[in-house]
Structure formats: C-alpha cells, structure tokens
Coordinates of C-alpha atoms and ligand atoms in Angstrom, one line a residue:
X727 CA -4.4 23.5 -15.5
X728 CA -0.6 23.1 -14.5
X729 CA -0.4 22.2 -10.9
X730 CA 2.6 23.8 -8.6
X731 CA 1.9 22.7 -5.5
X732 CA 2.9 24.6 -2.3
X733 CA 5.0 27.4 -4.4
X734 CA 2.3 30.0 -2.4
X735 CA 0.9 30.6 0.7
X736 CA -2.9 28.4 1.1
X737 CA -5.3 30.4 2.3
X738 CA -6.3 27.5 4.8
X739 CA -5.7 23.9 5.6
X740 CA -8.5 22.8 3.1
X741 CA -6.8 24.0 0.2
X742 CA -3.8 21.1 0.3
X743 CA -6.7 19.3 -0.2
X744 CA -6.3 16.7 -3.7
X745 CA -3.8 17.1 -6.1
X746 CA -1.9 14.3 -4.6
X747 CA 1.0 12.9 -5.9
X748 CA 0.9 9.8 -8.6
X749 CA 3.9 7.4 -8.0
X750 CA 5.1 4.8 -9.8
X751 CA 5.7 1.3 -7.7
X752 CA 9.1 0.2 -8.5
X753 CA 9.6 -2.7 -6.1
X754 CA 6.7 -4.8 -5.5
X755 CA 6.8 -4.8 -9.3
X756 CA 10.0 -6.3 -9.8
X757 CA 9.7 -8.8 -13.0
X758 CA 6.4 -7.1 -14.4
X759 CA 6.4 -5.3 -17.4
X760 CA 2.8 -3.5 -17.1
X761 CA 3.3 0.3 -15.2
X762 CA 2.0 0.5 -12.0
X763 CA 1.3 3.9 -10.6
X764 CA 0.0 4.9 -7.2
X765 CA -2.4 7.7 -5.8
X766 CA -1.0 8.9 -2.9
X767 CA -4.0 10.1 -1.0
X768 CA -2.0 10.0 2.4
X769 CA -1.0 13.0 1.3
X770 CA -3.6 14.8 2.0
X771 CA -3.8 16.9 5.6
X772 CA -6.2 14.6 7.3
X773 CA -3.8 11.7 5.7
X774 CA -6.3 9.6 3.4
X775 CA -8.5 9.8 0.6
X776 CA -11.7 10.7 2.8
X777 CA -10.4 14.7 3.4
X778 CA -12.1 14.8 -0.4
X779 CA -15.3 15.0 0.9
X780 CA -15.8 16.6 4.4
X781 CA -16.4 20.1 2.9
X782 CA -18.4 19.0 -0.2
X783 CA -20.9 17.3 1.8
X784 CA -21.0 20.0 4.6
X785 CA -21.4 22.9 2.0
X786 CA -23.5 21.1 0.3
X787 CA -26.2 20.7 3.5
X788 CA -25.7 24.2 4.0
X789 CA -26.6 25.0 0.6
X790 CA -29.8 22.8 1.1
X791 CA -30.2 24.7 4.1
X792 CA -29.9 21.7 6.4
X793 CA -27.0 23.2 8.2
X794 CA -27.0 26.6 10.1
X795 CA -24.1 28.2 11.8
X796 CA -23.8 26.3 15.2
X797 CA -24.6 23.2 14.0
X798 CA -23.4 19.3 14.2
X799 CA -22.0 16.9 11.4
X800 CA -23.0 13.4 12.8
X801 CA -21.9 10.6 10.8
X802 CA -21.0 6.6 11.2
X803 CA -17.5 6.8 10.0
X804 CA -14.7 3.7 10.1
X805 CA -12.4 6.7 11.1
X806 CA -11.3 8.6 8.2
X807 CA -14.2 10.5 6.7
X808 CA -14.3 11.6 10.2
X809 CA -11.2 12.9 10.1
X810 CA -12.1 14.8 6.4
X811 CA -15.2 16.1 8.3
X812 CA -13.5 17.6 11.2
X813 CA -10.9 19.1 9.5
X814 CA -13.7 20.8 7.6
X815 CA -16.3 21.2 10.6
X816 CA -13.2 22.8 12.7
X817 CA -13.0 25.2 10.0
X818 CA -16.3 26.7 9.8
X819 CA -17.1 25.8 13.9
X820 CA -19.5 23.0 13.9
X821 CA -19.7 20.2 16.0
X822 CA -18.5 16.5 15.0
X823 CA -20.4 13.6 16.8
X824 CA -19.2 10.1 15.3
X825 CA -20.0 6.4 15.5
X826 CA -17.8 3.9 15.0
X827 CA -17.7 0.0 14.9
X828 CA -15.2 -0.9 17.7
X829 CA -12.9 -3.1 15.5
X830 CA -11.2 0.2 14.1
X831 CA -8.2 1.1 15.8
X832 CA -7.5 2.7 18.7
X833 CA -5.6 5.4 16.4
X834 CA -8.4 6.4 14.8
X835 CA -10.4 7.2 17.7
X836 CA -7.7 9.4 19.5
X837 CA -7.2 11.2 16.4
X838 CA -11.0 12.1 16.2
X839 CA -11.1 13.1 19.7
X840 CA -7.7 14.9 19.3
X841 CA -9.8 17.2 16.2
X842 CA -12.3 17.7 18.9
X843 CA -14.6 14.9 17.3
X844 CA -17.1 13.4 20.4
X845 CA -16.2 9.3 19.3
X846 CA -19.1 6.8 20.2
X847 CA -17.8 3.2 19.8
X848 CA -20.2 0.5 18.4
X849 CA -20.2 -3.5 18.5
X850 CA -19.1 -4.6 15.1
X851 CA -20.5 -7.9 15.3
X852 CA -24.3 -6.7 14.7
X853 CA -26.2 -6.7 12.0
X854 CA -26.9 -3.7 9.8
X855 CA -30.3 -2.9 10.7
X856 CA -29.6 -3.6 14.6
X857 CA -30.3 -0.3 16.6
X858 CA -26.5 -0.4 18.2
X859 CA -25.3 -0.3 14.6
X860 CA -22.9 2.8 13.7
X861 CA -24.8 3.7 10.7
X862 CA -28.3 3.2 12.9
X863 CA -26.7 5.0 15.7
X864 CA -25.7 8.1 13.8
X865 CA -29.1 8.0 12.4
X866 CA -30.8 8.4 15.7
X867 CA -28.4 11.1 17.3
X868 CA -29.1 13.2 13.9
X869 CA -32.4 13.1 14.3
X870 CA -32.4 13.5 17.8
X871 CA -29.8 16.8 17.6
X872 CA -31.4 19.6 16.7
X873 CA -29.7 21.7 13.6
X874 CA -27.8 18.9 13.2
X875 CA -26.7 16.7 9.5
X876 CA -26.5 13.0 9.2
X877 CA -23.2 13.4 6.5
X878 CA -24.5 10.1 5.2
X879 CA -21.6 9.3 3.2
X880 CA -23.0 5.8 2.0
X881 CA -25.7 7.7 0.0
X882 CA -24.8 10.7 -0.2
X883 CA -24.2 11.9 -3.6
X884 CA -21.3 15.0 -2.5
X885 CA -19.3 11.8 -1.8
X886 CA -19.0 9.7 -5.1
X887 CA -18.6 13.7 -6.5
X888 CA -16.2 15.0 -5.1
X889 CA -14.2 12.1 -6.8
X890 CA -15.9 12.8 -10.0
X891 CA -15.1 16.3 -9.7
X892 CA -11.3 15.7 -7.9
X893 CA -9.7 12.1 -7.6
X894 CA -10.9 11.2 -11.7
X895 CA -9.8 14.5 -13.5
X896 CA -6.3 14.5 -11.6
X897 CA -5.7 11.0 -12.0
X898 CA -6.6 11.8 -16.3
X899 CA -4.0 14.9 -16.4
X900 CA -1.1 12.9 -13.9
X901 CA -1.3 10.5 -17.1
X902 CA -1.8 13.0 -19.6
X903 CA -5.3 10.5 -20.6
X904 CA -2.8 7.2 -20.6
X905 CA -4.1 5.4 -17.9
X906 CA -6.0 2.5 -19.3
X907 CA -7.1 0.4 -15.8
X908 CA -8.3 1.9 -12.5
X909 CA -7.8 0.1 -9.6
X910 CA -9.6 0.7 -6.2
X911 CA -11.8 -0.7 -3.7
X912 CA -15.2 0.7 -2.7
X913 CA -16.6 1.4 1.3
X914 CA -19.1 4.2 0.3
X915 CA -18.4 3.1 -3.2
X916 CA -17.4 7.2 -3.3
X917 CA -13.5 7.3 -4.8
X918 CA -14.3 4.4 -7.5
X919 CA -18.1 5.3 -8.9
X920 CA -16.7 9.0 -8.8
X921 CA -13.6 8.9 -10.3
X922 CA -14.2 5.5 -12.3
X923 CA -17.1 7.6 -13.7
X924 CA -15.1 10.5 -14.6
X925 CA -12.3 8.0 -16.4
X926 CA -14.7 6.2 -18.6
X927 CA -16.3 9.3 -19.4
X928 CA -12.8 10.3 -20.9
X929 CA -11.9 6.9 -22.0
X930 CA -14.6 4.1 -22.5
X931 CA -12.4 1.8 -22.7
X932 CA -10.5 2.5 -19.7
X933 CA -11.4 -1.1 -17.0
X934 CA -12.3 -0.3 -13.7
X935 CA -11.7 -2.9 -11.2
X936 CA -12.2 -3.3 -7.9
X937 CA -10.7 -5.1 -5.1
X938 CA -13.4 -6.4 -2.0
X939 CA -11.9 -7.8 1.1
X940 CA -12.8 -11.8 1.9
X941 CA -15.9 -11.5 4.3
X942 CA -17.6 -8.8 2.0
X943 CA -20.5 -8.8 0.1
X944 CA -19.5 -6.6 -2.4
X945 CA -17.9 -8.8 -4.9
X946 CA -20.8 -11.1 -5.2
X947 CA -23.1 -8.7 -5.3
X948 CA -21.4 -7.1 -8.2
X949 CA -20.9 -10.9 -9.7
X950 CA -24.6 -11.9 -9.2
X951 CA -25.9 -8.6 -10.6
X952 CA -27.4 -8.2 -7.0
X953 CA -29.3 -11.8 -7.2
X954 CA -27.2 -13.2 -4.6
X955 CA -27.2 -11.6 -1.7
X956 CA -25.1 -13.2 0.6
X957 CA -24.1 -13.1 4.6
X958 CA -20.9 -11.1 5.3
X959 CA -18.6 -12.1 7.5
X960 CA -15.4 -10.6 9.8
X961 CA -12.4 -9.4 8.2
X962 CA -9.9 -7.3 9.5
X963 CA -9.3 -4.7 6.4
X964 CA -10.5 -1.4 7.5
X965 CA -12.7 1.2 5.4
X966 CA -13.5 -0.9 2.4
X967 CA -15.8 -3.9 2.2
X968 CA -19.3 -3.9 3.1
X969 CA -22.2 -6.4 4.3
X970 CA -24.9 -4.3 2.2
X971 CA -24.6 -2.1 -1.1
X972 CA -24.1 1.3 -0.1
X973 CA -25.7 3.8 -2.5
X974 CA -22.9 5.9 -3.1
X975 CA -21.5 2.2 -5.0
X976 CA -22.5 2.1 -9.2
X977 CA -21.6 -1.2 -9.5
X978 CA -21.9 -0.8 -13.4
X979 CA -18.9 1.7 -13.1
X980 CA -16.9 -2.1 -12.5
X981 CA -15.4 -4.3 -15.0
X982 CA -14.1 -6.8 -12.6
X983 CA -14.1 -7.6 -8.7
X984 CA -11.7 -9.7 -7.1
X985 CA -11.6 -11.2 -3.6
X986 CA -8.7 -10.6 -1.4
X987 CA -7.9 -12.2 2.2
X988 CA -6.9 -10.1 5.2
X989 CA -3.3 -11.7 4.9
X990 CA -2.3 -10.9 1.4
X991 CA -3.7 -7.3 1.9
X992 CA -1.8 -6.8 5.0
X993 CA 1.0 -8.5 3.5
X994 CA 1.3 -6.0 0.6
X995 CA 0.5 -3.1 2.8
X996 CA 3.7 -4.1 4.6
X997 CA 5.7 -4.6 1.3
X998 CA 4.7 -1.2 -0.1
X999 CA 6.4 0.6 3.0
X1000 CA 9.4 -1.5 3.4
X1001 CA 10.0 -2.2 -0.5
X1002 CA 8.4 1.2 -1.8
X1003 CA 8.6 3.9 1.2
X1004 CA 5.1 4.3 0.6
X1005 CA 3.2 3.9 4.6
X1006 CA 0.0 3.1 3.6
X1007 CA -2.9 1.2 5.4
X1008 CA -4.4 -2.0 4.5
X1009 CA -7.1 -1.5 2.0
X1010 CA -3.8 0.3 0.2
X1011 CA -2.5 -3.3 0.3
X1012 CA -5.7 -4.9 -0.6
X1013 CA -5.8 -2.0 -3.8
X1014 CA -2.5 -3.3 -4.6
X1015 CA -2.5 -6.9 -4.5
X1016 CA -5.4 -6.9 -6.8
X1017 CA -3.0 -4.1 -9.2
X1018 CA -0.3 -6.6 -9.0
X1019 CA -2.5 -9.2 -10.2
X1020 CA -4.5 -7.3 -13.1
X1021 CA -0.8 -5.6 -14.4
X1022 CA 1.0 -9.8 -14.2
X1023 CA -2.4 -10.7 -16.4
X1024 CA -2.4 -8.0 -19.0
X1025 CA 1.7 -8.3 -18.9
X1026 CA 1.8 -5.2 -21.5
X1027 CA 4.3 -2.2 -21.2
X1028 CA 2.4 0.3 -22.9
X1029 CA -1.1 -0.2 -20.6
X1030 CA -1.4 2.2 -17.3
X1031 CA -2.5 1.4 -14.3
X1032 CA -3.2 3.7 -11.8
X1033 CA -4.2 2.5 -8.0
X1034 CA -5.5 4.4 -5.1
X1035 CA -3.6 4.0 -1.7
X1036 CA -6.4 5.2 0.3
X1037 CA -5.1 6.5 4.0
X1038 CA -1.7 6.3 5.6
X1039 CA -0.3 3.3 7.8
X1040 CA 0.5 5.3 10.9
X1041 CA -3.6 4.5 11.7
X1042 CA -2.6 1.0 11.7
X1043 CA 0.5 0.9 13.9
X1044 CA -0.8 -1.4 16.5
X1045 CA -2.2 -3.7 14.0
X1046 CA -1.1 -4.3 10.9
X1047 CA 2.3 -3.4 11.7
X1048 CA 2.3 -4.8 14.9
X1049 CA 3.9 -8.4 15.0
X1050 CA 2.4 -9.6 17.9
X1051 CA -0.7 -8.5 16.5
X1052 CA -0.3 -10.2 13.4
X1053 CA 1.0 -13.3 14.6
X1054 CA -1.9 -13.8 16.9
X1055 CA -4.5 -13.2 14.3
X1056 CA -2.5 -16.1 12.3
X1057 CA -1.9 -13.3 9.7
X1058 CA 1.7 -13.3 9.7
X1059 CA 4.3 -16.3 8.1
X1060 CA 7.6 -15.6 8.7
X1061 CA 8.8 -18.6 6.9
X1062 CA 6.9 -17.7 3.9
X1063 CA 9.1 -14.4 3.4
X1064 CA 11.7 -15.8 0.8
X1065 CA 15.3 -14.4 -0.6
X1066 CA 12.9 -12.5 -3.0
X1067 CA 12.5 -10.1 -0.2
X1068 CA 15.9 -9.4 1.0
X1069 CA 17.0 -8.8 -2.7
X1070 CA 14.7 -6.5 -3.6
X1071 CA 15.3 -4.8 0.0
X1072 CA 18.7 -3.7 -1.3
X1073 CA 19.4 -0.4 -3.0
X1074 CA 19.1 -0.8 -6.5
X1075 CA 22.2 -1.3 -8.8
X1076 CA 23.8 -1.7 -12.2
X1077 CA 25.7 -4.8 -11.6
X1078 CA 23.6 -7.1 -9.3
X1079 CA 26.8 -9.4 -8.5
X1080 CA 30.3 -8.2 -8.6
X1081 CA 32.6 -11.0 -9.0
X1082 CA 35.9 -11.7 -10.3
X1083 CA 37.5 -14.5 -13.0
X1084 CA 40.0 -17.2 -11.6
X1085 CA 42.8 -15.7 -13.4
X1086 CA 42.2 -12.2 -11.5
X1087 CA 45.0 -11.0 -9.3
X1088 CA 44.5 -10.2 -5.8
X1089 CA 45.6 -6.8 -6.0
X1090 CA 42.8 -6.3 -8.9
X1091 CA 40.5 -8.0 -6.7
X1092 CA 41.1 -5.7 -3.4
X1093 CA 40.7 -2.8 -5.6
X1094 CA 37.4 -4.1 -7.1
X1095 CA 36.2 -4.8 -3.9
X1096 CA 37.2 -1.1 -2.6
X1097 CA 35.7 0.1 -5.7
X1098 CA 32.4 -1.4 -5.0
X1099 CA 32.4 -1.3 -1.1
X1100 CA 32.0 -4.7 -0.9
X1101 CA 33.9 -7.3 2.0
X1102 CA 33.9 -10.5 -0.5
X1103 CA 33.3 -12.1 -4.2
X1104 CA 32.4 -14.7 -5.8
X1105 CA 34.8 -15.7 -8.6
X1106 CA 33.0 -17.1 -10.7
X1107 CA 34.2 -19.1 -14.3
X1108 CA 31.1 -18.7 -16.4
X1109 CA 27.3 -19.4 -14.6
X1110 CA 29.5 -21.6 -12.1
X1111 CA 30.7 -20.2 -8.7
X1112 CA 34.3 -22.0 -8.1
X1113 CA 35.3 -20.1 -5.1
X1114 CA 35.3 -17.0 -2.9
X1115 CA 37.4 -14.5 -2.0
X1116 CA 36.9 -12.1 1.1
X1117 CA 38.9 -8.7 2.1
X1118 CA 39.8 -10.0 5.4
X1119 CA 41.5 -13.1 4.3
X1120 CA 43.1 -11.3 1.7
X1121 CA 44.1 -8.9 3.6
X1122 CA 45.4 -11.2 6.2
X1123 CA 47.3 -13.1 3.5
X1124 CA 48.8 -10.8 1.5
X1125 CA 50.2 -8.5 4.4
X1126 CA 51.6 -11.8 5.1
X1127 CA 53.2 -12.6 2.4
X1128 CA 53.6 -9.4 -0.3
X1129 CA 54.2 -11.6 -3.2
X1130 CA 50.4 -12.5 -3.3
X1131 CA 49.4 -9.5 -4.2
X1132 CA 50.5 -10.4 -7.9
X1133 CA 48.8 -13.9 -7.8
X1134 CA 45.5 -15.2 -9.3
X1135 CA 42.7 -15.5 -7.1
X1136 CA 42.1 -19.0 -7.7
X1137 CA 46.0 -19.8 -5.7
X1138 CA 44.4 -18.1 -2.5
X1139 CA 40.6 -18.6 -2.7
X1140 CA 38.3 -19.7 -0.1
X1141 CA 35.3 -22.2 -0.9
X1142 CA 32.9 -21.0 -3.0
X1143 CA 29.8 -19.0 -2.3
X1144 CA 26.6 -21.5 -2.2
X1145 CA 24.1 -21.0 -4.8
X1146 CA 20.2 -20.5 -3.4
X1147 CA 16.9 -20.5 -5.3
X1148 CA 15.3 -17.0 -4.8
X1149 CA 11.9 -19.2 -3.4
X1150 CA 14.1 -20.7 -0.4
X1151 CA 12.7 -18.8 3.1
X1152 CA 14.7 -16.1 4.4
X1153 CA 15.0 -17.9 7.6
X1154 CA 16.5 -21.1 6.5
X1155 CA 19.2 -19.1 4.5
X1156 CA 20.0 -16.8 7.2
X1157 CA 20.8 -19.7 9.4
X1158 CA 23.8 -21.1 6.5
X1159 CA 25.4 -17.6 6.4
X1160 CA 28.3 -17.7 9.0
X1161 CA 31.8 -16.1 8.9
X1162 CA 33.2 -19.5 6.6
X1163 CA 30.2 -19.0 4.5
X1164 CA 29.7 -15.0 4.4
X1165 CA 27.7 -15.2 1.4
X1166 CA 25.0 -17.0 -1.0
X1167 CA 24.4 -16.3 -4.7
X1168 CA 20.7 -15.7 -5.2
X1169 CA 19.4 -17.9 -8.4
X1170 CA 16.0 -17.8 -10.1
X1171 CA 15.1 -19.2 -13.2
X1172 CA 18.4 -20.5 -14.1
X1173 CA 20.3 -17.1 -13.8
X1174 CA 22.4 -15.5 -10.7
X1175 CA 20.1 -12.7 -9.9
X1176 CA 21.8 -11.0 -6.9
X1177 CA 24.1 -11.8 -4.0
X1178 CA 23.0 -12.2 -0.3
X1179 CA 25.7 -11.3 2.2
X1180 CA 26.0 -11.3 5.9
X1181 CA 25.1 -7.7 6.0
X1182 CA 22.4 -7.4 3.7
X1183 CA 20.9 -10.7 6.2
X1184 CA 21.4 -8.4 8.8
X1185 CA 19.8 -4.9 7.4
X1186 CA 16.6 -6.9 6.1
X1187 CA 16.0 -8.6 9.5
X1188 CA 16.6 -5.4 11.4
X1189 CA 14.5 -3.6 9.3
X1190 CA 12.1 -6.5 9.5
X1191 CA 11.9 -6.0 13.4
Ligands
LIG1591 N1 -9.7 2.7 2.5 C1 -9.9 3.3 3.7 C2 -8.9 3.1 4.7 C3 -11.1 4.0 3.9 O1 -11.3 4.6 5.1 C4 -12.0 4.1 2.9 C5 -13.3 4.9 3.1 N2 -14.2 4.2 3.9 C6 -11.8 3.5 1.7 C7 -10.6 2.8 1.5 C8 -12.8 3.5 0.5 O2 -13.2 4.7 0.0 P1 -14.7 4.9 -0.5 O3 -15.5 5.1 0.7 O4 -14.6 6.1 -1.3 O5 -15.2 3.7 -1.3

C-alpha cells in the first residue's frame, strides 16, 4: 500500500485517522549514532494516539449489539480516548459521558466538553476499587444508563487492536521492516501490546521496551512476573502509568521496562519542542527519555528505533509548559540547563565556528564576517584562541584610519574570546557575556564545538521564556 496522504477529499473526519507521520529526532540526539525515529500521533484530528480507537471500540459494541442508535459511550478516560471517542460518537450521534481523575488538566476537560462530552471529575488520590474511582464511576453510570456502553478501554480488546491492526503495520512499512526496537509506554497497555504484537510478529527479534513513570506499578510488575505487587504512588505524567495491570497490557510483548521521574519526562517533553519542533506531551518525553537511553546503550548506526509521541503538548500548556507550574512542583532546574542547550538551539551549520588566523587582514576579516553574518571572531592559532576581533571595532578603527584595512588582525585585535566547557550552566555563562566579552568558545571533550555569542544568549533565553 503507498500512502498519499490528503491528495483527495476524506469522506469524513475519521478517515485522517493513522498514517501518521514517522520523524527522525535530530536534536535531542546530538552525539548518538543509533537512529531515532518518532511516531507522530499528534497528528491525528483529535491530536494523540487515542483517536485509534474511538470507532473500533464503538463499532465493535454495535456489532455485538450492545449499542443502538441513540445511545451513550461512558468511559473513565485521562482525557484523550475521550477525545478519540467523541470525535467518533459525534459522528454517528451518540452520547459521551466521561470520568476523569481531577489531576488531568483543565485542557482536557474543556476540550471534552467543547466535543459535547458531559465531563465528571474524580479524586485521584483513591484507591482503584474505591466507589469515587473514574474507572468505578464509569462503571456505575453504564450500568445505570440504559442503551448505554462502558468503552472499557483497559480491557477491551478493540483497543490493543486497533494498534495491531493500525499503529504496528504503519510503523513496519515507514521502515520498510528496519526498525529493530520499539519504544513506548503502556496506560491501557493498547499502542504497545498491539503494535509491539504486530512488530514481533514481523520481526522476532525486534525488542519492545517500555517506559513506566516513577509512582507506577507497571514496571515491577512486569520485573517481578506479577509476584510483586506493589503500592503506587503520585506522579504527575499523564495517560501512562498505572497502580493495577490493565488487561489490554501483555506484559510478555516487553523485553525491558525502565523507570522514569516526572522531571526528566517533562524535561525531554520540553526539549523535543524547543530542540525538535515536535509539541508533544509528557508521556512523549517520558517515551523519549527511555529512547535516548536504549539508542546511547546499543550505540549502533545500523539499528532502528522507532518511538511513539503519544498526544500533543497544547493539553499541557498550564503545566508542563508552565514555569510557575514547574517550579512549584520542584520540577524545574534552571541551573541545570547547560551551554549544551543553547548550542544545539542554534540553526544547524557546516562550520560550527568561523574564525580567522593572526596573519588575516582586516579587510579579509570584515568580508568573512559579512559573508557569514556574523558581528565578531575568534582568531584562533591552532586549538588556542589568541584574540578577538568584532565588526564594530573594526569598523570603528579602520574608518579611522584606512591603512588598517591591509593590516593583520593580530595588530588590531581585541582580547580573546574565553573558552567554556559545554557542562558549565547556561546561567553562569550568560552573566560573563558583556559588550568587552561578546563571546565564549564552547569546548567539550577537548575540541571547540561551537561559539556562544551575545545573540545566540539572547534568542535561547527568549525562547526559553
Ligand atoms: N500517553 C498519553 C498522553 C495517553 O493519554 C495515553 C493513553 N492513556 C498513552 C500515552 C498510552 O497509550 P495506551 O493506553 O495505548 O497504553
């Protein structure tokens, strides 16, 4: 099947459902050899993975007979297979009634309610068998509704299907059968027994792993072969994570489980739309961290890694990328953001540093600076910086004097550029740049790797908010 997306008119909403594109990361895997690649499901109308399996599960209780014309999809839903149900239910005119732990963002529930959804808000801190429980709650209205459908996503089989049928076989053609490590993170368990399934199927010896959030049973679970069972706990990660095993989740689909904290998720999630353009929400973070850290341990060029990035970050705009937020659930360390960042914040280029040799002349230097649109270089005589020149001074000088156009830079330079480790915090470094200093040279590992200027200080803090 070749795929040309959008080159004809849908016949409705539901059928820019999947086929989503596969992108490779480029930023956040600076220095590692292994391809990452990432599943944008935010593409999808209802903007995450979830719009997979709304009208699988609803034609799939009207095929049982469950479901008559008039009827209600209930469901407990963090937010998003709400929004894949709706989209579906508003299509064929049923009604949507949905619980949903009050820790999920206010987003969520205004975007439910804006699809026509009626929204219920539960306690989060209660057990899983506690009446006021979402799941419990949907439960009870279900049964309580007549003609109405408990979607059960968390054992539901349409769910962990629709991935088989969808997420798994697109993901094996948008590698042309390459991919070699699946990365993902189970709430139902849907998107990584389904498509994980479908992969190994393929490729047996393709490694599924998963990601859990710290606070979640999951992991241990998996670890423990289910022996363990052990009391989960508050995190702030939405949609993935559980404190029981749903049945949707084939933990024998999983070759490895690793444990991620609320910070480093949200800290990637962040990275992947500033570094990559990629707005994703924080179980995409989570998803990633854990990619970052399976491609670094296989380090191999020729392996393929494809991850999921599961919903779209504009659910998350008064958390995650909220500041205040973040700072006041001691999630966020601005002093921990190094030079790292700001470099890879800047476009990519050929020549990293542009910098001139002592015995350059001025007017080779102006040129080279016009050339590059840069305001100042380092002249540098082999690894060593020995002194700066900038376009204002030389400006200043030469109009001054005409004959210093023909002399060497190293007659009319300024001090030279300091050199910074890549590691040193963004804040301390953006504190030495002044207008004597209008520049650092950006060293890791024993090589210049990039130049930090005024500007670029500037256009990563702006953009940093
Ligand atoms: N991330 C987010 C934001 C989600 O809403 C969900 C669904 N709960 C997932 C990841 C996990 O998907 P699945 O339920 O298929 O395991």
């Amino acid at each position: 099947m070749t795929v040309e997306r959008n080159r004809k008119p849908y016949a409705s909403v539901l059928e820019t459902i999947g086929w989503t594109p596969l992108i490779r990361l480029n930023r956040v895997t600076r220095g590692v050899r292994t391809p990452v690649f990432a599943k944008a499901e935010f593409f999808n109308p209802g903007g995450s993975v979830k719009d997979r399996i709304g009208m699988p599960i609803i034609e799939r209780a009207e095929r049982e007979g469950r479901l008559r014309p008039g009827g209600t999809v209930v469901e407990g839903t963090s937010g998003n297979t709400g929004i894949g149900l709706a989209i579906a239910a508003a299509l064929k005119g049923y009604r949507c009634i949905f619980t949903m732990p009050d820790k999920m963002s206010q987003e969520k529930v205004r975007l439910l309610k804006a699809f026509g959804a009626e929204v219920i808000v539960t306690p989060t801190a209660v057990p899983p068998d506690h009446p006021d429980n979402y799941v419990m709650m949907a439960k009870r209205i279900a049964q309580e509704t007549p003609n109405a459908i408990l979607a059960n996503q968390f054992y539901n089989d349409a769910n962990s299907d629709a991935h088989y049928a969808t997420t798994g076989p697109e993901i094996w053609e948008q590698t042309d059968g390459r991919v070699t490590h699946f990365v993902c993170a189970a709430g139902t368990g849907g998107t990584i027994t389904g498509a994980g399934r479908f992969l190994k199927e393929r490729n047996p010896k393709i490694q599924v792993v998963s990601g859990d959030p710290v606070g979640s049973i999951l992991a241990e679970m998996w670890r423990t072969k289910g022996q363990n069972k052990p009391e989960g706990t508050p995190y702030k990660v939405e949609g993935i994570g559980q404190d029981k095993v749903p049945g949707t989740l084939d933990m024998n689909v999983i070759d490895d489980f690793m444990t991620v904290t609320d910070k480093e998720a949200f800290g990637m999630a962040r990275r992947l739309t500033r570094e990559e353009g990629l707005f994703v929400g924080g179980s995409a973070g989570l998803i990633v961290h854990v990619a970052m850290h399976v491609a670094r341990r296989i380090d191999d060029p020729n392996a393929c890694l494809v991850t999921i990035l599961p919903d779209t970050g504009e659910r998350y705009l008064s958390k995650l990328y909220n500041d205040e937020w973040m700072r006041e659930n001691q999630l966020l360390d601005a002093d921990r953001t190094t030079l790292e960042s700001v470099l890879s914040s800047k476009p990519p280029t050929d020549q990293p540093v542009v910098s001139v040799a002592p015995g350059t002349t001025v007017r080779q230097a102006l040129r080279l600076m016009s050339l590059h649109d840069v305001s100042q270089l380092p002249i540098m005589d082999g690894a060593n910086c020995v002194g700066s020149v900038s376009d204002w001074s030389l400006s200043a000088k030469s109009l001054d004097d005409t004959k210093l156009l023909d002399a060497t830079v190293s007659q009319v330079m300024d001090p030279p550029f300091p050199m910074v480790d890549a590691a040193q915090p963004v804040d301390a470094i953006a504190k030495l740049l002044s207008k004597s200093n209008p520049a650092v040279l950006v060293r890791s590992n024993g090589h210049v790797r990039g130049i930090v200027t005024r500007s670029d200080m500037l256009s990563y803090l702006m953009a940093r908010g």
